mmCIF file of C-alpha atoms and ligand atoms in Angstrom:
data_model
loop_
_atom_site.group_PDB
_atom_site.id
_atom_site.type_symbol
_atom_site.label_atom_id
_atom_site.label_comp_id
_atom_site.label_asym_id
_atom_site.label_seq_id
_atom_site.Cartn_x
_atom_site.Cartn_y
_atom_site.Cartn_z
ATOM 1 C CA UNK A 1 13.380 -16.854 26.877
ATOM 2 C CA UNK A 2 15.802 -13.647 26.119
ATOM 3 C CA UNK A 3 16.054 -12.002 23.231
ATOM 4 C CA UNK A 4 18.618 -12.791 21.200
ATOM 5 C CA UNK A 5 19.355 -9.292 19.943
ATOM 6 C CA UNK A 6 19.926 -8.010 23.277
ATOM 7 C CA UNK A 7 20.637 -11.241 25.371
ATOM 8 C CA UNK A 8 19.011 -8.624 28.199
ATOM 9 C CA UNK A 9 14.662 -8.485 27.893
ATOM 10 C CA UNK A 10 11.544 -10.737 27.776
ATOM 11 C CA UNK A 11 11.473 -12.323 23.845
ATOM 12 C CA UNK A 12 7.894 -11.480 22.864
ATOM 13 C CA UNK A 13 8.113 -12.801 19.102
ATOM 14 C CA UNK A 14 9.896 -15.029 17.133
ATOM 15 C CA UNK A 15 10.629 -14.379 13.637
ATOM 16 C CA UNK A 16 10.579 -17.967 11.875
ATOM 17 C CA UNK A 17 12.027 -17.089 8.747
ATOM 18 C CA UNK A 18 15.461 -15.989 10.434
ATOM 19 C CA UNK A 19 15.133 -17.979 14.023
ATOM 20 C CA UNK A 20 15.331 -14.521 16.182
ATOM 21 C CA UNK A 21 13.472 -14.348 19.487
ATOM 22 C CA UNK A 22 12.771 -10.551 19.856
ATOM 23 C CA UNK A 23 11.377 -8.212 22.558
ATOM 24 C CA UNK A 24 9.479 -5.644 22.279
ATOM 25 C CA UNK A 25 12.241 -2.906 22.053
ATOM 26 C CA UNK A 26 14.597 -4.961 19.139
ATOM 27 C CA UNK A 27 11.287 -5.738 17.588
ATOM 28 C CA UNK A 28 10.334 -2.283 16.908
ATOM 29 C CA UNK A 29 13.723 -0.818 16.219
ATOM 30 C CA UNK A 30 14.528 -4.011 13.828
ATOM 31 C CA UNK A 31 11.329 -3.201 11.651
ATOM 32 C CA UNK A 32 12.573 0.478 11.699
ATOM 33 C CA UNK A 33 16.107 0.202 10.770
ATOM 34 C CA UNK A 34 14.253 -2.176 7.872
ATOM 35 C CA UNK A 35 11.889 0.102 6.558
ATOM 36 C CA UNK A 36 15.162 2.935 6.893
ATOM 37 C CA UNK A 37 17.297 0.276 4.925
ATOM 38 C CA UNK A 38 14.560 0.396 2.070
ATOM 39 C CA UNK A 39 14.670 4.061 1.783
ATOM 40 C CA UNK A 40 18.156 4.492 1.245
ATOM 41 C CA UNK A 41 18.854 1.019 -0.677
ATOM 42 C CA UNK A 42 16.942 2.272 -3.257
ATOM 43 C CA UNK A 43 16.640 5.905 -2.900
ATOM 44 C CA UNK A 44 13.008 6.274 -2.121
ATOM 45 C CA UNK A 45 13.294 9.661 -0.464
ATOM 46 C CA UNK A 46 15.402 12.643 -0.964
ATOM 47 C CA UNK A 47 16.546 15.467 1.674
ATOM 48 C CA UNK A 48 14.049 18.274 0.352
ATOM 49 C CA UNK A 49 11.124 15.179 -0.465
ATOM 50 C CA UNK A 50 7.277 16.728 0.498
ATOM 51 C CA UNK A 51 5.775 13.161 1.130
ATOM 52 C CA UNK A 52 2.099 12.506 1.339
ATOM 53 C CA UNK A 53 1.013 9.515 2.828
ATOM 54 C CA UNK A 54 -1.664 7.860 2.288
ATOM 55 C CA UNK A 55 -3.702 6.571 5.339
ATOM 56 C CA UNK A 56 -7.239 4.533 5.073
ATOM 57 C CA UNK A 57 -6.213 3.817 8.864
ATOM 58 C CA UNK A 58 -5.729 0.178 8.912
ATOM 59 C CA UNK A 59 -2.473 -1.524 10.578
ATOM 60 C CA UNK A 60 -0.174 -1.392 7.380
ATOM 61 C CA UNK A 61 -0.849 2.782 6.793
ATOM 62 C CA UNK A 62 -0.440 3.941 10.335
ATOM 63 C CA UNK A 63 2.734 1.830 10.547
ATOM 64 C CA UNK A 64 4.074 3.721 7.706
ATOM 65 C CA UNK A 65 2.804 7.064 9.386
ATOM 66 C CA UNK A 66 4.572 6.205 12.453
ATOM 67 C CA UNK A 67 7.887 4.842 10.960
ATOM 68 C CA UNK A 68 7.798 7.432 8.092
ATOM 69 C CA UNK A 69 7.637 10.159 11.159
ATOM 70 C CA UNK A 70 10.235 7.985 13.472
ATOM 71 C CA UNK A 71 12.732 8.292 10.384
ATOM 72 C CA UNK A 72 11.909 11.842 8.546
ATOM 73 C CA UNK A 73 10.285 14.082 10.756
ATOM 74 C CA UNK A 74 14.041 15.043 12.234
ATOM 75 C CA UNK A 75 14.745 16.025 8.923
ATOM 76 C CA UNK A 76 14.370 19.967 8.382
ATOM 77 C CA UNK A 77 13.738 19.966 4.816
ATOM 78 C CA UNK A 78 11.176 17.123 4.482
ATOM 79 C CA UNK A 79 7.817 17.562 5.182
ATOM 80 C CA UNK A 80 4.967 15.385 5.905
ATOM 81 C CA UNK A 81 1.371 15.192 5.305
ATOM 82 C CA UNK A 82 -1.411 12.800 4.961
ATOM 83 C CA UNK A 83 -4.322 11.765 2.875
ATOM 84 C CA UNK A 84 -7.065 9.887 3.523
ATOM 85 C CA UNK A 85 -9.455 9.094 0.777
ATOM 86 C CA UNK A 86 -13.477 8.118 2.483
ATOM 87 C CA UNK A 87 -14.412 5.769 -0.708
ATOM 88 C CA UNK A 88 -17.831 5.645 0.459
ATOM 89 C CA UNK A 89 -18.146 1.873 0.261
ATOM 90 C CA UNK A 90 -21.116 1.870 2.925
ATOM 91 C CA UNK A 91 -21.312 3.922 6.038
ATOM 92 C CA UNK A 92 -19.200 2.709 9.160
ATOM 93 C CA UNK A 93 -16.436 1.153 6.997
ATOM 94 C CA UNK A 94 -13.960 4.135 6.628
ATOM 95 C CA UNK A 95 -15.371 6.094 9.655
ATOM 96 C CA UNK A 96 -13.454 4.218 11.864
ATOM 97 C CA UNK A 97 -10.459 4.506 9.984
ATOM 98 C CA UNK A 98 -10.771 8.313 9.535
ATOM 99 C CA UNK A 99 -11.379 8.943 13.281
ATOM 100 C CA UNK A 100 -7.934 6.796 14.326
ATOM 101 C CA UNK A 101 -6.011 8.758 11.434
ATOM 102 C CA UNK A 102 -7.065 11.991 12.758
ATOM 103 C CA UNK A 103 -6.157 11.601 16.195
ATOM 104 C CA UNK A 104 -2.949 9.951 15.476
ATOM 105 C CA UNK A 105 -2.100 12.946 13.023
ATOM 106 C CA UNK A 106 -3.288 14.991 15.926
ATOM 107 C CA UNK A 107 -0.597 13.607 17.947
ATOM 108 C CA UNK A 108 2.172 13.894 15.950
ATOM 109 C CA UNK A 109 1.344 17.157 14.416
ATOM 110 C CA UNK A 110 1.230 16.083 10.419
ATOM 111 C CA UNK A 111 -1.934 18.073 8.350
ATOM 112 C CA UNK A 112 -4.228 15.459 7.519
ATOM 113 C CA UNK A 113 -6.538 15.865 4.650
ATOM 114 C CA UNK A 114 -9.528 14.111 4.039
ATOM 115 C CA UNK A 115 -11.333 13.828 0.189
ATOM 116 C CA UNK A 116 -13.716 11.775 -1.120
ATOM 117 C CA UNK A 117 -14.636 9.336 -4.188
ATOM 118 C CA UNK A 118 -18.188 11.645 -4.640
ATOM 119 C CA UNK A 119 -16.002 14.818 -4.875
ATOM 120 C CA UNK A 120 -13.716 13.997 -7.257
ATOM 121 C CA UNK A 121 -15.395 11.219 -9.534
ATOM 122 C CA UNK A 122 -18.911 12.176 -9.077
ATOM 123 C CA UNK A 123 -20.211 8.537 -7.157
ATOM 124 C CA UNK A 124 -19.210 6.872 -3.777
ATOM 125 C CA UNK A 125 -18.235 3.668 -3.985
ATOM 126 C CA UNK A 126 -21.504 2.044 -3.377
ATOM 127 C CA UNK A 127 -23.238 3.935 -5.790
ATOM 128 C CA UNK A 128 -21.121 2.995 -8.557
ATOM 129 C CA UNK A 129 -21.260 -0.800 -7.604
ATOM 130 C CA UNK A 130 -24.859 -0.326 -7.570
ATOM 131 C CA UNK A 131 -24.652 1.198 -11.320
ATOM 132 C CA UNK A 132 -22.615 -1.555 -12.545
ATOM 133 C CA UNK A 133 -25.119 -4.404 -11.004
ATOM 134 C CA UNK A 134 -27.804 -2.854 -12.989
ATOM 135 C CA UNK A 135 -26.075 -2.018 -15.761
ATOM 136 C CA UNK A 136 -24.499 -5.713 -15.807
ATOM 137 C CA UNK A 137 -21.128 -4.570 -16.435
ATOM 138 C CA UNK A 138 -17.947 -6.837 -15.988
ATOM 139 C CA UNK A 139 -15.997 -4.663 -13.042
ATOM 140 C CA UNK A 140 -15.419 -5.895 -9.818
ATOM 141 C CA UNK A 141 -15.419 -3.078 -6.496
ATOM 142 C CA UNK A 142 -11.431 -3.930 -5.941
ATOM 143 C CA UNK A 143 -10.315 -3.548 -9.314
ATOM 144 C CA UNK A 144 -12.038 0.200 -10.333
ATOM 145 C CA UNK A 145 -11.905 1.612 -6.230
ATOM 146 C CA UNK A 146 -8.001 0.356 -6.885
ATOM 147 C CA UNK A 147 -8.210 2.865 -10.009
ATOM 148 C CA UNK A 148 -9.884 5.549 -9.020
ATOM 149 C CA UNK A 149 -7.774 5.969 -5.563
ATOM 150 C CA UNK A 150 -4.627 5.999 -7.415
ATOM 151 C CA UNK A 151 -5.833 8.537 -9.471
ATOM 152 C CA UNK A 152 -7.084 10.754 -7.035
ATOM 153 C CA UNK A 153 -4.083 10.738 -5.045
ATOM 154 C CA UNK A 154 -2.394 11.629 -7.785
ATOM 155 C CA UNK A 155 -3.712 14.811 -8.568
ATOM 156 C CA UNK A 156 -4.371 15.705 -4.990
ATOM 157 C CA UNK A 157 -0.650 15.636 -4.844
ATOM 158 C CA UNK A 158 0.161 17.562 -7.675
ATOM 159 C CA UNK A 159 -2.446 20.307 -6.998
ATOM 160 C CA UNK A 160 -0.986 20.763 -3.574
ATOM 161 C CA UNK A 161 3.104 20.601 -4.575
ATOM 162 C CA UNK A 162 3.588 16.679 -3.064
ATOM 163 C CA UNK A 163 6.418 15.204 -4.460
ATOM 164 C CA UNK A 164 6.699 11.717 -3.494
ATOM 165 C CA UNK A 165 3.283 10.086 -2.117
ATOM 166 C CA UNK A 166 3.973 7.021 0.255
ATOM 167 C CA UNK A 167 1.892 3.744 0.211
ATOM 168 C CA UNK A 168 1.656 1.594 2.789
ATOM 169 C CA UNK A 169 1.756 -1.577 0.476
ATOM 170 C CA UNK A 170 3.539 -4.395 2.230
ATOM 171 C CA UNK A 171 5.579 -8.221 1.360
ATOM 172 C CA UNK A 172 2.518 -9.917 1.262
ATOM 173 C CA UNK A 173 0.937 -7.037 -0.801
ATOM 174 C CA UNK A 174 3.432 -7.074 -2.855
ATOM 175 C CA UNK A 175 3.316 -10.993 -3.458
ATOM 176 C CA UNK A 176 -0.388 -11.684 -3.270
ATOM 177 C CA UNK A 177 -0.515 -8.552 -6.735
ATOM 178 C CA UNK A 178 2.323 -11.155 -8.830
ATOM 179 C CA UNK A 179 0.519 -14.036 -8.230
ATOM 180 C CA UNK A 180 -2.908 -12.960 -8.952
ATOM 181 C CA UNK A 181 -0.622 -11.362 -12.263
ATOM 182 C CA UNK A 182 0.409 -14.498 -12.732
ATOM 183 C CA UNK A 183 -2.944 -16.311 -12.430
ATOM 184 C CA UNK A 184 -4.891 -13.789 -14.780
ATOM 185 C CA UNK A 185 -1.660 -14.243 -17.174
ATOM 186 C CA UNK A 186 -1.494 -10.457 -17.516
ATOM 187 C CA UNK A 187 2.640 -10.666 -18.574
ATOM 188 C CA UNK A 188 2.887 -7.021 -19.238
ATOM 189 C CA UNK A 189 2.647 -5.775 -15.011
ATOM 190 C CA UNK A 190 4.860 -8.630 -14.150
ATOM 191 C CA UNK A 191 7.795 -7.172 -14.572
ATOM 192 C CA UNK A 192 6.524 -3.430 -13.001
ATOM 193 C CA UNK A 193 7.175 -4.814 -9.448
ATOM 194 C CA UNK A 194 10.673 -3.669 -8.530
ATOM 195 C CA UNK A 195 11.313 -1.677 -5.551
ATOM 196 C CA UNK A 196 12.704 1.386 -7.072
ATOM 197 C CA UNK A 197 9.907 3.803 -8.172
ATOM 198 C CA UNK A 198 8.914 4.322 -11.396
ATOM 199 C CA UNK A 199 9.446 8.310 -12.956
ATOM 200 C CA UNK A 200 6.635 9.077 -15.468
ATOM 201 C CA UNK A 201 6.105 12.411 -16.271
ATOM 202 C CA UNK A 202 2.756 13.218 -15.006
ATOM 203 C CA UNK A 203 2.768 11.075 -12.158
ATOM 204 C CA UNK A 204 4.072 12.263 -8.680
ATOM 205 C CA UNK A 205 6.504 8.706 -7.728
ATOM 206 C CA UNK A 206 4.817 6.430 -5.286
ATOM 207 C CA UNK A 207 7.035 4.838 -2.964
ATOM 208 C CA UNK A 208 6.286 1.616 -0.611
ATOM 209 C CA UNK A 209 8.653 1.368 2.029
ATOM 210 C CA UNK A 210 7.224 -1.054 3.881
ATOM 211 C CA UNK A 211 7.652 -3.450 1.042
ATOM 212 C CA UNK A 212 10.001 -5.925 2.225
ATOM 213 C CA UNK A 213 7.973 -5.938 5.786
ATOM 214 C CA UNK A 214 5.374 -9.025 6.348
ATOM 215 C CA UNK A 215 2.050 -8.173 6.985
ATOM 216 C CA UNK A 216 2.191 -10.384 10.369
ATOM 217 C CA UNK A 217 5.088 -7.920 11.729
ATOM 218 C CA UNK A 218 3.135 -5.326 10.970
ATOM 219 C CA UNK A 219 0.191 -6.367 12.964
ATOM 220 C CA UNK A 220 2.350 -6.958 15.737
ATOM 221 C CA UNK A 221 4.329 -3.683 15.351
ATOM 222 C CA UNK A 222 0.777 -2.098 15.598
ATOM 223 C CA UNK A 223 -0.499 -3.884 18.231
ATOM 224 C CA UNK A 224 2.948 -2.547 20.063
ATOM 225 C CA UNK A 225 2.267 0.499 18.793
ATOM 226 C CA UNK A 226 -1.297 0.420 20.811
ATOM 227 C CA UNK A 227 -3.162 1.393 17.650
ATOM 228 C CA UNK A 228 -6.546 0.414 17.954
ATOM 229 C CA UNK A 229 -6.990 -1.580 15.263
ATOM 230 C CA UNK A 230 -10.474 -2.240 13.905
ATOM 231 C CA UNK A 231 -11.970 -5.398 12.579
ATOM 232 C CA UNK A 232 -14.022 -3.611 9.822
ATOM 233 C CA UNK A 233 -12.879 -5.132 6.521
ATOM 234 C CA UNK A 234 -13.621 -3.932 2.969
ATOM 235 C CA UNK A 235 -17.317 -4.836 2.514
ATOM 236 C CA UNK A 236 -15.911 -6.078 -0.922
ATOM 237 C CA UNK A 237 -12.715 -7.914 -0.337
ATOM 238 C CA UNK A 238 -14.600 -11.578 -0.538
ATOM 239 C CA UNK A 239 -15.164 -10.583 -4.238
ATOM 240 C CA UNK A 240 -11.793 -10.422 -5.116
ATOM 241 C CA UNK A 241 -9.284 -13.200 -6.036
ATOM 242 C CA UNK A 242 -6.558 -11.873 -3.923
ATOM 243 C CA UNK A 243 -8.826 -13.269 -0.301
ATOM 244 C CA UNK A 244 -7.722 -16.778 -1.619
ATOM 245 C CA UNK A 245 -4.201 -15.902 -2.877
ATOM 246 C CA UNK A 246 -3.322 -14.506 1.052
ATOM 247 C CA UNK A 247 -4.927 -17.868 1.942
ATOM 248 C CA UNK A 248 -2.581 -20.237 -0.147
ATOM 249 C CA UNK A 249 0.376 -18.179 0.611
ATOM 250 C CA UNK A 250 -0.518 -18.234 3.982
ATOM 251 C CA UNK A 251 -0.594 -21.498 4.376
ATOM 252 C CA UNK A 252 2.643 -22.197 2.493
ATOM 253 C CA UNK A 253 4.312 -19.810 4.920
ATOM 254 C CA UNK A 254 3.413 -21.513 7.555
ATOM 255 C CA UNK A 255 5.124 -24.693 6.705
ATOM 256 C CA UNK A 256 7.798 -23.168 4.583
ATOM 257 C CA UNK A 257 8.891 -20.195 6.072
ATOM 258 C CA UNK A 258 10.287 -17.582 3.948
ATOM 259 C CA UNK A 259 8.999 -18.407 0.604
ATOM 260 C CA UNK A 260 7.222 -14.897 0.658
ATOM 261 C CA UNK A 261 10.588 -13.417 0.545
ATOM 262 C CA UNK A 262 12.042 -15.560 -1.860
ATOM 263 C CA UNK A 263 9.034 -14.927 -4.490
ATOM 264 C CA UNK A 264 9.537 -11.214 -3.741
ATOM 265 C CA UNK A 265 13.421 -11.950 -4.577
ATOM 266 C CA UNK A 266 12.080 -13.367 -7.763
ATOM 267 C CA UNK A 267 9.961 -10.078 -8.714
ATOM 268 C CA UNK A 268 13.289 -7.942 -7.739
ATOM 269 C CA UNK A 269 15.039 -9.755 -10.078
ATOM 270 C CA UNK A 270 12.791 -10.283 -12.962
ATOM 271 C CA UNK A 271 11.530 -6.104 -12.688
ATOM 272 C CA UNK A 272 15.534 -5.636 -12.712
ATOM 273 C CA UNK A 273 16.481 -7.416 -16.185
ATOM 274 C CA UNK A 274 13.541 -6.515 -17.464
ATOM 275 C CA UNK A 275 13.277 -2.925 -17.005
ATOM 276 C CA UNK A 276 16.456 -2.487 -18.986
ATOM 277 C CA UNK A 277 15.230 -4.130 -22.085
ATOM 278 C CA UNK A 278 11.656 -3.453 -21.967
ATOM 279 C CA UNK A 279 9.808 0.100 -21.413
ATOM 280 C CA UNK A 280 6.372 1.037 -21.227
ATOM 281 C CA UNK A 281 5.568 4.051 -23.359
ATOM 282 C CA UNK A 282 3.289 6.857 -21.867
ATOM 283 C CA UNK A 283 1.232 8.975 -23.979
ATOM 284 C CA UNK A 284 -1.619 11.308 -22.952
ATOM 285 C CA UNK A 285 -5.164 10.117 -22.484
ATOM 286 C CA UNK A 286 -7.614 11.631 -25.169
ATOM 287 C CA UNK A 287 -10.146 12.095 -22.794
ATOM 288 C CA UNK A 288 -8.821 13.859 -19.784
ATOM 289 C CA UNK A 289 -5.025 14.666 -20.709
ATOM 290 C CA UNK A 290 -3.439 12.649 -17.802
ATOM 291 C CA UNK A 291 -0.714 10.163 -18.626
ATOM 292 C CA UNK A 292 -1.306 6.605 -19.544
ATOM 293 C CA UNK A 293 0.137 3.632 -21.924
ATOM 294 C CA UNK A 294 -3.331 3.340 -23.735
ATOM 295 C CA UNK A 295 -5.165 6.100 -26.009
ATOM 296 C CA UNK A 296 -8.205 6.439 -22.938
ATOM 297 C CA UNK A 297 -6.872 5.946 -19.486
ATOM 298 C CA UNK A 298 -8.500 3.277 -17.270
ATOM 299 C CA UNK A 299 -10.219 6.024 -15.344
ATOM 300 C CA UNK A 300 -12.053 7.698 -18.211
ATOM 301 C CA UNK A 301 -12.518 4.386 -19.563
ATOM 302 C CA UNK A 302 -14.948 3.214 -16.245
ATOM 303 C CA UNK A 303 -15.896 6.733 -15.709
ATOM 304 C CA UNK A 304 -17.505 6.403 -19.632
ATOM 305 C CA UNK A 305 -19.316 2.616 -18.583
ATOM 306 C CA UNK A 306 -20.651 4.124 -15.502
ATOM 307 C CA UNK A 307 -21.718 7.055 -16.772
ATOM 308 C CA UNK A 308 -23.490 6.377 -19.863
HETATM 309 P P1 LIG B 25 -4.930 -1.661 0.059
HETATM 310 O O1 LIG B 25 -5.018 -1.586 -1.416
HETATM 311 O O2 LIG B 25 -6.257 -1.483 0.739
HETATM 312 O O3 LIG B 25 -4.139 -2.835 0.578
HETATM 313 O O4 LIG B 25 -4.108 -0.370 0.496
HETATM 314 C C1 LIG B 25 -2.771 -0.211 0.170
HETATM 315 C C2 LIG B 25 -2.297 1.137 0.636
HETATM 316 O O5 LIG B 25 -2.994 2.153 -0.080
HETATM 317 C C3 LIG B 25 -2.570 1.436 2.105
HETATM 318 O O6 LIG B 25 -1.551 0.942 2.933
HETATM 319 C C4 LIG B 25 -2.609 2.944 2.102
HETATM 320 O O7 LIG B 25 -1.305 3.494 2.101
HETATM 321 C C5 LIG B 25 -3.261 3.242 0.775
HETATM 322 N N1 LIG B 25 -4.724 3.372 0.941
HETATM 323 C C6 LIG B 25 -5.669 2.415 0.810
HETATM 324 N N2 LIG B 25 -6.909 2.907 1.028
HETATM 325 C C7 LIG B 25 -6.748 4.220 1.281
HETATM 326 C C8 LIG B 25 -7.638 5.294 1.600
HETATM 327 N N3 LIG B 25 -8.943 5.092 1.649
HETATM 328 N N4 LIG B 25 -7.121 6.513 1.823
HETATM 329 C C9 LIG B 25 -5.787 6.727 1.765
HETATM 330 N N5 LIG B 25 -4.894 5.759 1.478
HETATM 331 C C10 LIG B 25 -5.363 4.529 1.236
HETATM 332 ZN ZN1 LIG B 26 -8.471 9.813 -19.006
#
């Protein structure tokens, strides 16, 4: 079968939400020209941007190092970096991750820098799962690790002059977070899912360009890509609601295609309307001074159960 972009090479994948047969060439470029259309649709990046990126080294962040690269790296006055954060969950889960980020960073000469959860909170990520199971506390791994890296790329970028730092979040990301939202009936974050970044004062703006990409393209852009990908999953993912979520929506996907995209259509539209009437207020957190829409911020808040 040809491809029906190019009527000329081998189709190696058909998209079944839009019919295309692809090779490998259209393939590649088509996710690129995507993730270039995000950028500029909504004005994720500007012409003197310092981006960091942040790479644990799965499929999803080395296909926004590569396409980040592909699309800014010919730009002068943009520079790249990237940051990998070793949680410490248990020993061989991020080392594999850390060795394919280096060498890829290697390759395409971007500074890589590498910090850790014991460095900047005190505790890897094991050892403060292992304080909450004795102290009994209510906190599951996904939803404090999810915390604390947020926080520490934060001020990683804004101690070393970042000003944009780029996730590698992607559709199915994207979906799987509104549903669980949805699920937990936590209202207030529904409508915080636009594509447009959000400017707090305090916070360097995260961007997710590979938002409107689904997490099957991406494997397949990565397998083109010849990254070796690793099978080593979070040794705390089967804790979390969001395993069953990717399940259901999988499955819908399957014999529905599309309906990923038009839920994320859905959060577009809702974060659109309601970020004009509707505005979270940030003060400062009365333990640690960063920004945050409660009087302690989440991170001082688990920091405080953990610690005491
Ligand atoms: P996840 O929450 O694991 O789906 O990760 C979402 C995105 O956060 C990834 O695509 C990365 O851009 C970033 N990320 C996750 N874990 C790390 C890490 N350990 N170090 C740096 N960036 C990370
Ligand atoms: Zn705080």
């Amino acid at each position: 079968m040809k491809c029906t972009k190019c009527r000329r090479r081998q189709a190696v994948y058909l998209r079944s939400y839009s019919g295309e047969m692809l090779c490998r060439f259209c393939f590649k470029r088509s996710l690129e020209v995507k993730v270039k259309n995000t950028i500029s649709k909504y004005r994720l990046l500007s012409h003197n941007d310092s981006i960091l990126i942040a790479v644990s080294g799965g499929k999803d962040s080395l296909t926004l190092l590569k396409t980040l690269w592909r699309i800014e790296s010919r730009i002068p006055s943009v520079t790249l970096a990237v940051l990998t954060i070793d949680e410490g969950a248990t020993r061989s889960y991020r080392a594999e991750g850390l060795k394919l980020s280096r060498k890829i960073c290697e390759d395409l000469k971007i500074p890589h820098y590498i910090v850790s959860f014991k460095e900047y909170v005190g505790y890897t990520l094991k050892e403060l799962w292992s304080r909450i199971q004795e102290k009994k506390l209510e906190l599951l791994p996904c939803s404090y690790c999810g915390v604390l890296r947020r926080r520490i790329m934060n001020t990683f970028a804004k101690d070393h002059g970042f000003t944009k730092i780029a996730t590698g979040h992607n559709l199915d990301d994207e979906v799987q977070t509104f549903i669980m939202n949805i699920m937990r009936g936590d209202y207030s974050k529904l409508f915080r899912f636009g594509a447009s970044m959000e400017v707090v004062p305090g916070f360097i703006p995260r961007i997710k360009p590979l938002r409107y990409i689904p997490e099957k393209e991406i494997a397949f852009y990565a397998f083109l890509e010849g990254f070796k990908l690793y099978e080593t999953e979070c040794p705390y993912v089967h804790l979390s609601m969001r395993d069953e979520i990717r399940f259901m929506l999988n499955d819908f996907e399957r014999r529905y295609p599309g309906i990923k995209f038009s839920i994320m259509s859905v959060m577009d539209k809702l974060s659109k309307q309601f970020s004009k009437l509707s505005k979270t207020y940030f003060k400062t957190c009365i333990s640690c001074g960063e920004p945050t829409s409660r009087d302690k911020c989440r991170v001082c808040e688990i920091m405080d159960l953990v610690s005491t």
